[in-house]
Amino acid sequence: MNSGRFKNAINSEKIVLVNFYADWCVPCKLMDPVLEKVKNDLKNSIKIIKVNVDRNPFIAATYKIRSIPTLVAFINGSIYWKGVGLKTAREIKSALKKQG
């Protein structure tokens, strides 16, 4: 994903949750079913996209991603929540509801 496509993707009125990950990262793989649950629970109010930090280092650097997994929630292109490390579906949904 190039930076132009990324900026277009996060510039949405609905929540866009970006999962910054790497293929070699075991904790990142553990986040996949958690994010699937979040997506199923929140239905149409959220869009989840994945950004591989190894393939997209410029995007990762732009948003100061230092550890993975990192989740960053955007509305209208602006960051309003950032979570570093493994999170439960409950933690993610709670953070998004407080912020959204």
Short mmCIF file of C-alpha atoms in Angstrom, two decimals:
data_model
loop_
_atom_site.label_atom_id
_atom_site.label_comp_id
_atom_site.label_asym_id
_atom_site.label_seq_id
_atom_site.Cartn_x
_atom_site.Cartn_y
_atom_site.Cartn_z
CA MET A 1 0.00 0.00 0.00
CA ASN A 2 1.47 3.34 -0.95
CA SER A 3 1.12 6.40 1.26
CA GLY A 4 -1.47 8.00 -1.04
CA ARG A 5 -3.75 4.96 -0.86
CA PHE A 6 -3.20 4.81 2.91
CA LYS A 7 -4.18 8.45 3.43
CA ASN A 8 -7.25 7.91 1.29
CA ALA A 9 -8.19 4.80 3.32
CA ILE A 10 -7.93 6.53 6.72
CA ASN A 11 -9.81 9.64 5.61
CA SER A 12 -13.23 8.28 6.51
CA GLU A 13 -16.10 9.41 8.70
CA LYS A 14 -16.28 5.92 10.18
CA ILE A 15 -13.59 4.49 12.42
CA VAL A 16 -10.62 3.08 10.53
CA LEU A 17 -8.54 0.81 12.74
CA VAL A 18 -5.07 0.19 11.32
CA ASN A 19 -3.19 -2.89 12.43
CA PHE A 20 0.56 -2.33 12.01
CA TYR A 21 2.22 -5.76 11.89
CA ALA A 22 4.99 -7.91 10.40
CA ASP A 23 4.78 -11.45 9.04
CA TRP A 24 7.50 -12.68 11.43
CA CYS A 25 5.80 -11.22 14.54
CA VAL A 26 4.08 -13.92 16.62
CA PRO A 27 2.06 -11.48 18.80
CA CYS A 28 0.84 -9.86 15.57
CA LYS A 29 -0.57 -13.19 14.41
CA LEU A 30 -2.39 -13.52 17.73
CA MET A 31 -4.16 -10.21 17.02
CA ASP A 32 -5.89 -11.54 13.88
CA PRO A 33 -8.73 -13.41 15.66
CA VAL A 34 -9.09 -10.54 18.15
CA LEU A 35 -9.56 -8.03 15.33
CA GLU A 36 -11.98 -10.37 13.58
CA LYS A 37 -14.10 -10.38 16.75
CA VAL A 38 -13.95 -6.57 16.98
CA LYS A 39 -14.99 -6.31 13.33
CA ASN A 40 -17.89 -8.74 13.82
CA ASP A 41 -19.05 -7.03 17.02
CA LEU A 42 -18.90 -3.48 15.64
CA LYS A 43 -20.26 -4.44 12.19
CA ASN A 44 -20.55 -1.45 9.85
CA SER A 45 -19.18 1.16 12.26
CA ILE A 46 -15.54 0.18 11.69
CA LYS A 47 -13.12 -0.59 8.89
CA ILE A 48 -9.95 -2.54 9.71
CA ILE A 49 -6.88 -2.45 7.50
CA LYS A 50 -3.50 -4.09 7.92
CA VAL A 51 -0.17 -2.42 7.17
CA ASN A 52 2.97 -4.54 7.02
CA VAL A 53 5.75 -2.40 8.54
CA ASP A 54 8.46 -4.24 6.59
CA ARG A 55 6.79 -3.51 3.26
CA ASN A 56 5.63 -0.01 4.24
CA PRO A 57 8.39 1.53 6.37
CA PHE A 58 7.51 5.08 5.30
CA ILE A 59 3.93 4.74 6.57
CA ALA A 60 5.15 3.16 9.82
CA ALA A 61 7.71 5.96 10.32
CA THR A 62 5.14 8.66 9.55
CA TYR A 63 2.95 7.46 12.41
CA LYS A 64 5.90 6.73 14.74
CA ILE A 65 5.30 2.98 14.92
CA ARG A 66 8.14 1.69 17.12
CA SER A 67 6.68 -1.63 18.31
CA ILE A 68 4.35 -4.17 16.81
CA PRO A 69 1.59 -5.01 16.96
CA THR A 70 0.34 -1.44 17.13
CA LEU A 71 -3.25 -0.45 16.50
CA VAL A 72 -4.06 3.10 15.43
CA ALA A 73 -7.65 4.33 15.10
CA PHE A 74 -8.44 7.20 12.74
CA ILE A 75 -11.52 9.26 12.02
CA ASN A 76 -11.39 11.73 9.13
CA GLY A 77 -7.65 11.10 8.81
CA SER A 78 -6.85 12.08 12.40
CA ILE A 79 -5.49 9.74 15.07
CA TYR A 80 -7.67 9.51 18.13
CA TRP A 81 -6.43 6.27 19.73
CA LYS A 82 -3.25 4.25 19.66
CA GLY A 83 -2.70 0.89 21.34
CA VAL A 84 0.66 -0.86 21.47
CA GLY A 85 1.04 -4.60 22.08
CA LEU A 86 -1.52 -7.35 22.40
CA LYS A 87 -5.00 -6.12 23.23
CA THR A 88 -8.21 -7.98 23.94
CA ALA A 89 -11.34 -7.34 21.91
CA ARG A 90 -12.90 -5.83 25.02
CA GLU A 91 -9.98 -3.39 25.49
CA ILE A 92 -10.14 -2.31 21.85
CA LYS A 93 -13.91 -1.84 21.79
CA SER A 94 -13.82 0.05 25.09
CA ALA A 95 -11.11 2.42 23.82
CA LEU A 96 -12.98 3.02 20.56
CA LYS A 97 -16.26 3.73 22.34
CA LYS A 98 -14.60 6.21 24.73
CA GLN A 99 -12.98 8.03 21.87
CA GLY A 100 -15.61 7.71 19.15
#
